[in-house]
Coordinates of N, CA and C in Angstrom, one line a residue:
M158 N 136.8 114.8 61.6 CA 135.7 114.5 60.8 C 134.7 114.7 62.0
T159 N 133.5 115.7 61.8 CA 132.0 115.4 62.6 C 130.9 114.9 62.6
D160 N 130.1 113.9 63.5 CA 129.3 113.0 63.2 C 128.2 113.9 64.4
T161 N 127.0 114.4 63.8 CA 126.0 114.8 65.0 C 125.2 114.2 64.7
T162 N 123.7 113.5 65.7 CA 122.5 112.8 65.0 C 121.4 113.7 65.9
A163 N 120.6 114.7 65.4 CA 119.6 114.8 66.2 C 118.1 114.3 65.9
F164 N 117.3 113.6 67.0 CA 116.2 112.6 66.5 C 115.3 113.0 67.5
T165 N 114.0 112.5 67.6 CA 112.5 113.1 68.2 C 112.0 111.1 68.2
A166 N 111.4 110.8 69.1 CA 110.9 109.6 69.5 C 109.7 110.3 70.0
K167 N 108.5 109.7 69.3 CA 107.3 110.1 69.8 C 106.3 109.0 70.1
L168 N 105.3 109.2 71.0 CA 104.1 108.0 71.1 C 103.2 108.7 70.2
G169 N 102.6 108.5 69.1 CA 101.6 109.5 68.3 C 100.5 109.3 69.1
W170 N 100.0 108.7 69.5 CA 98.4 107.7 69.6 C 98.4 106.5 70.4
F171 N 98.0 106.5 71.3 CA 98.0 104.9 71.9 C 95.9 105.0 72.0
G172 N 95.7 103.1 72.5 CA 94.6 103.1 73.5 C 94.6 101.5 73.9
T173 N 93.7 101.6 74.9 CA 94.0 100.1 75.7 C 92.6 99.4 75.5
G174 N 92.7 98.2 76.3 CA 91.9 97.2 76.4 C 92.3 96.8 77.5
R175 N 91.0 97.3 78.8 CA 91.7 96.6 80.6 C 90.8 96.8 80.9
A176 N 91.1 95.5 81.9 CA 89.9 95.3 83.1 C 90.7 95.9 84.3
R177 N 89.5 96.1 85.2 CA 89.6 96.3 86.8 C 88.7 95.8 87.5
A178 N 89.9 95.6 88.6 CA 89.1 95.3 89.8 C 89.3 95.2 91.3
G179 N 88.8 95.5 92.4 CA 89.0 96.3 92.8 C 88.1 96.1 94.8
F180 N 87.9 97.2 95.5 CA 87.0 97.1 96.4 C 86.1 98.1 96.7
V181 N 85.0 97.8 97.5 CA 84.1 99.3 97.7 C 84.3 99.6 99.0
A182 N 84.0 100.8 99.6 CA 84.2 101.6 100.9 C 83.4 102.3 100.6
K183 N 82.5 102.1 101.1 CA 81.0 103.4 101.2 C 80.7 103.9 99.7
N184 N 81.2 105.1 99.4 CA 80.7 105.4 98.0 C 81.8 105.5 96.8
M185 N 83.1 104.6 97.5 CA 83.9 104.8 96.5 C 84.4 103.2 96.4
L186 N 85.2 103.5 95.1 CA 85.8 101.6 94.1 C 87.1 102.6 94.5
F187 N 88.3 101.6 94.7 CA 89.3 101.1 95.0 C 90.1 100.5 94.2
Y188 N 90.2 100.6 92.9 CA 90.6 99.8 92.1 C 92.0 99.5 91.2
A189 N 92.7 98.1 90.5 CA 93.6 98.2 90.0 C 93.4 97.8 88.4
T190 N 93.9 98.1 88.2 CA 93.6 98.0 86.3 C 94.8 97.6 85.6
G191 N 94.4 96.8 84.1 CA 95.4 96.3 83.1 C 95.2 95.6 82.4
G192 N 95.7 95.7 81.3 CA 95.9 94.6 80.5 C 96.1 95.3 79.2
L193 N 96.0 95.0 78.1 CA 96.4 95.1 76.4 C 96.5 96.6 76.0
A194 N 97.9 96.9 75.7 CA 97.8 98.4 74.8 C 98.5 98.5 73.9
Y195 N 98.2 99.7 73.0 CA 98.7 99.5 71.3 C 98.8 101.1 70.8
G196 N 99.8 101.0 70.3 CA 100.0 102.5 70.0 C 100.8 102.9 68.9
R197 N 100.9 103.9 68.2 CA 101.6 104.0 67.1 C 103.5 104.9 67.6
V198 N 104.2 104.3 67.4 CA 105.8 105.2 67.9 C 106.3 104.8 66.8
S199 N 107.0 106.4 66.9 CA 108.1 106.7 65.5 C 109.5 106.9 66.1
V200 N 110.0 107.1 65.2 CA 111.6 108.3 65.2 C 112.2 108.7 64.1
S201 N 112.1 110.0 63.9 CA 112.5 110.3 63.4 C 113.9 111.3 63.4
G202 N 114.4 112.2 62.0 CA 115.7 113.4 62.7 C 116.7 112.9 61.3
N203 N 117.9 113.5 61.9 CA 119.0 113.6 60.8 C 120.2 113.4 61.4
N204 N 121.0 112.6 60.6 CA 122.6 112.5 61.0 C 123.0 113.9 59.9
T205 N 123.9 114.5 60.5 CA 124.9 115.1 60.2 C 126.9 115.0 59.8
S206 N 127.2 114.6 58.5 CA 128.7 114.1 59.0 C 129.6 115.0 57.9
T207 N 130.5 115.7 59.0 CA 131.3 116.8 57.9 C 132.6 116.8 58.2
A208 N 133.0 116.4 56.9 CA 135.0 116.1 56.7 C 135.4 117.0 56.5
S209 N 136.7 117.7 57.2 CA 137.2 118.7 56.4 C 139.0 117.8 56.3
A210 N 139.2 118.7 55.2 CA 141.0 118.2 54.9 C 140.9 119.1 53.9
D211 N 142.3 119.9 53.8 CA 143.0 121.0 53.2 C 142.1 122.3 52.8
N212 N 141.6 122.7 53.7 CA 140.9 124.0 53.6 C 139.5 123.6 53.4
S213 N 139.3 122.7 53.1 CA 137.7 123.0 52.3 C 136.9 121.6 53.1
S214 N 135.4 121.4 53.3 CA 134.6 120.4 53.9 C 133.5 120.2 53.3
N215 N 133.5 118.8 53.5 CA 132.2 118.3 52.6 C 131.2 117.5 53.9
T216 N 130.0 118.5 53.5 CA 129.0 117.7 54.7 C 128.0 116.8 53.8
I217 N 127.3 116.1 54.4 CA 126.4 114.8 53.7 C 125.3 114.5 55.6
V218 N 124.0 114.8 55.0 CA 123.0 114.9 55.8 C 122.3 113.8 55.5
T219 N 121.6 113.0 56.3 CA 121.0 111.5 56.1 C 120.1 111.5 57.0
P220 N 118.7 111.8 56.3 CA 117.5 112.3 57.1 C 116.8 110.5 57.5
F221 N 116.4 110.5 58.6 CA 115.7 109.0 58.9 C 114.4 109.1 59.6
S222 N 113.6 108.5 59.2 CA 112.5 108.0 59.5 C 111.9 107.0 59.9
Y223 N 111.2 106.3 60.6 CA 110.7 105.0 60.9 C 109.5 105.0 62.4
A224 N 108.4 104.4 61.4 CA 107.3 104.6 62.9 C 106.7 103.1 62.8
K225 N 105.8 102.4 63.7 CA 105.2 101.1 63.8 C 104.2 101.6 64.8
T226 N 103.0 100.7 64.2 CA 102.1 100.4 65.5 C 102.6 99.4 66.4
K227 N 102.8 99.6 67.8 CA 103.3 98.2 68.7 C 101.7 97.7 69.6
L228 N 102.6 96.4 70.2 CA 101.2 95.8 70.7 C 102.0 96.2 72.2
G229 N 102.0 96.2 73.7 CA 102.5 96.6 74.6 C 101.7 95.9 75.6
W230 N 101.8 96.5 77.3 CA 100.6 96.4 78.2 C 100.5 97.8 79.2
A231 N 99.3 98.3 79.7 CA 99.3 98.8 80.8 C 98.5 98.5 82.0
A232 N 99.2 99.1 82.8 CA 98.7 98.4 84.8 C 98.8 100.2 85.2
G233 N 97.9 99.8 86.2 CA 97.8 101.2 87.0 C 96.8 101.3 88.3
G234 N 95.8 102.0 88.8 CA 95.3 101.6 89.9 C 94.3 102.7 89.8
G235 N 93.0 103.4 90.3 CA 92.2 104.4 90.5 C 91.6 104.8 91.8
I236 N 90.7 105.6 92.0 CA 89.8 106.1 92.8 C 88.1 106.2 92.1
E237 N 87.6 106.0 92.4 CA 86.3 106.4 91.6 C 85.1 106.4 93.0
A238 N 84.2 107.8 92.9 CA 83.1 107.7 93.5 C 82.3 107.9 93.3
A239 N 81.0 108.2 93.9 CA 79.6 108.6 93.4 C 80.3 110.2 93.8
T240 N 79.1 111.0 93.2 CA 79.2 112.7 93.8 C 78.1 112.9 94.6
S241 N 77.3 112.0 95.2 CA 76.5 111.8 96.1 C 76.0 110.7 96.4
E242 N 75.0 109.9 97.8 CA 74.5 109.0 97.5 C 73.5 108.5 96.6
G243 N 73.5 107.4 95.8 CA 72.4 107.6 95.0 C 73.0 107.9 93.2
S244 N 73.6 108.7 93.7 CA 73.8 109.7 92.5 C 74.2 108.7 91.2
R245 N 74.0 109.2 89.6 CA 74.7 108.3 88.8 C 75.6 109.0 88.1
F246 N 76.2 110.3 88.6 CA 77.4 110.5 88.2 C 78.6 109.9 88.8
T247 N 79.6 110.2 88.7 CA 80.8 109.7 89.4 C 81.8 110.2 88.5
V248 N 83.1 110.3 89.8 CA 84.1 111.1 89.3 C 85.7 110.2 89.7
K249 N 86.5 110.0 89.1 CA 87.8 109.6 89.0 C 89.3 110.0 89.2
L250 N 90.0 109.5 89.8 CA 91.6 109.6 89.2 C 92.3 108.1 89.1
E251 N 93.0 109.0 88.1 CA 93.3 107.4 87.6 C 95.1 107.4 87.1
Y252 N 96.0 106.4 87.6 CA 97.2 106.3 87.5 C 97.4 105.5 86.2
L253 N 98.1 105.1 85.4 CA 98.2 104.7 84.3 C 99.7 104.8 83.4
H254 N 100.5 103.5 83.7 CA 101.5 103.2 83.0 C 101.2 102.5 82.0
L255 N 101.8 102.7 80.7 CA 101.8 102.4 79.4 C 103.6 102.1 78.8
D256 N 103.3 100.5 78.5 CA 104.9 100.0 77.6 C 104.7 99.1 76.3
L257 N 105.4 100.2 75.4 CA 105.0 99.9 74.2 C 106.3 99.2 73.9
G258 N 107.2 98.8 74.7 CA 108.3 98.0 74.4 C 109.0 98.9 73.5
S259 N 110.3 98.5 72.5 CA 111.2 99.1 72.1 C 111.1 98.7 70.0
I260 N 111.4 99.8 69.4 CA 111.5 99.1 67.9 C 112.6 98.4 67.7
G261 N 113.7 98.6 68.7 CA 115.0 97.8 68.1 C 115.5 98.6 67.2
A262 N 116.7 97.9 66.5 CA 117.8 98.9 66.2 C 117.1 98.8 64.8
R263 N 117.9 100.0 63.8 CA 117.7 100.4 62.7 C 118.4 100.8 62.0
S264 N 118.9 100.9 60.8 CA 119.4 101.2 59.9 C 119.5 102.1 58.8
F265 N 119.4 103.4 58.6 CA 119.0 104.4 57.5 C 119.8 104.9 56.5
G266 N 119.9 105.0 55.4 CA 120.9 106.0 54.2 C 122.1 104.7 54.0
S267 N 122.7 105.1 53.1 CA 123.7 104.6 52.6 C 125.3 105.2 52.1
T268 N 125.1 106.1 53.0 CA 126.8 107.0 52.8 C 126.3 108.1 53.5
P269 N 126.6 108.5 55.1 CA 127.0 107.1 55.7 C 126.0 106.8 56.3
A270 N 125.8 105.2 56.6 CA 124.6 105.1 57.4 C 124.1 105.8 58.7
V271 N 123.1 105.5 59.2 CA 122.4 106.1 60.2 C 122.2 104.9 60.8
A272 N 122.7 104.4 62.5 CA 122.2 103.2 63.3 C 121.2 103.4 64.5
V273 N 119.9 103.0 64.4 CA 119.4 103.9 65.5 C 118.8 103.0 66.1
N274 N 119.0 102.9 67.6 CA 118.7 101.9 68.5 C 117.7 102.9 69.9
A275 N 116.6 102.8 69.4 CA 115.5 103.5 70.3 C 115.2 103.0 71.4
G276 N 115.1 103.7 72.6 CA 115.0 102.4 73.8 C 113.9 102.5 73.8
R277 N 112.8 102.2 75.1 CA 111.8 102.1 75.5 C 110.8 103.3 75.1
F278 N 110.2 102.6 74.6 CA 108.8 103.9 74.6 C 107.6 103.3 75.8
T279 N 107.3 104.1 76.9 CA 106.7 104.4 78.0 C 106.1 105.6 78.2
D280 N 104.8 105.3 79.2 CA 104.5 106.9 79.0 C 103.7 106.4 80.3
E281 N 103.4 107.7 81.1 CA 103.0 107.6 83.0 C 101.6 108.9 82.2
I282 N 100.9 107.9 82.7 CA 99.2 108.9 82.5 C 98.5 109.0 84.0
F283 N 98.2 110.5 84.2 CA 97.3 110.4 85.6 C 95.8 111.1 84.6
R284 N 94.8 110.5 85.1 CA 93.5 111.3 84.3 C 92.4 111.5 85.2
V285 N 91.4 112.5 85.7 CA 90.5 112.5 85.9 C 89.6 112.8 85.0
G286 N 88.4 111.8 85.4 CA 87.5 111.5 84.8 C 85.9 111.9 85.7
F287 N 84.7 112.0 85.3 CA 83.4 112.4 84.9 C 82.5 111.3 84.2
N288 N 82.4 110.7 85.2 CA 81.2 109.4 84.6 C 79.5 109.7 84.6
F289 N 78.9 109.2 83.9 CA 78.0 108.7 84.4 C 76.9 107.4 83.6
R290 N 76.4 106.7 85.1 CA 75.9 105.2 84.6 C 74.7 105.7 84.1
L291 N 74.9 104.8 83.2 CA 73.2 104.7 82.3 C 72.1 103.7 83.2

């Protein structure tokens, strides 16, 4: 018997609600940021089982799909600087770590059942931003 599982784990979309705190040196803000993260995580794929006996084979394909909107946390840091003295424009570089936890173990199908235990859904994000202060 041969048993093969092909799957894809995705972070479909995410958002954050964060605070930031830091210190100013000349026209640059050095900051840490952290708070709530939320996003849509999913796992999908196919399990293929092939049994062979007496020069014949039987193949069963069990598709599976699971998605859930999860809450988690985000933390990071960055630098934001005015483009010139007194300017209303700023540029920033930011790093953000996102952790939405795990979806845990799930079973799909009945013959044969497919058990999926997805690991943690995390992401590392680097951003460049341009801002205008009102």
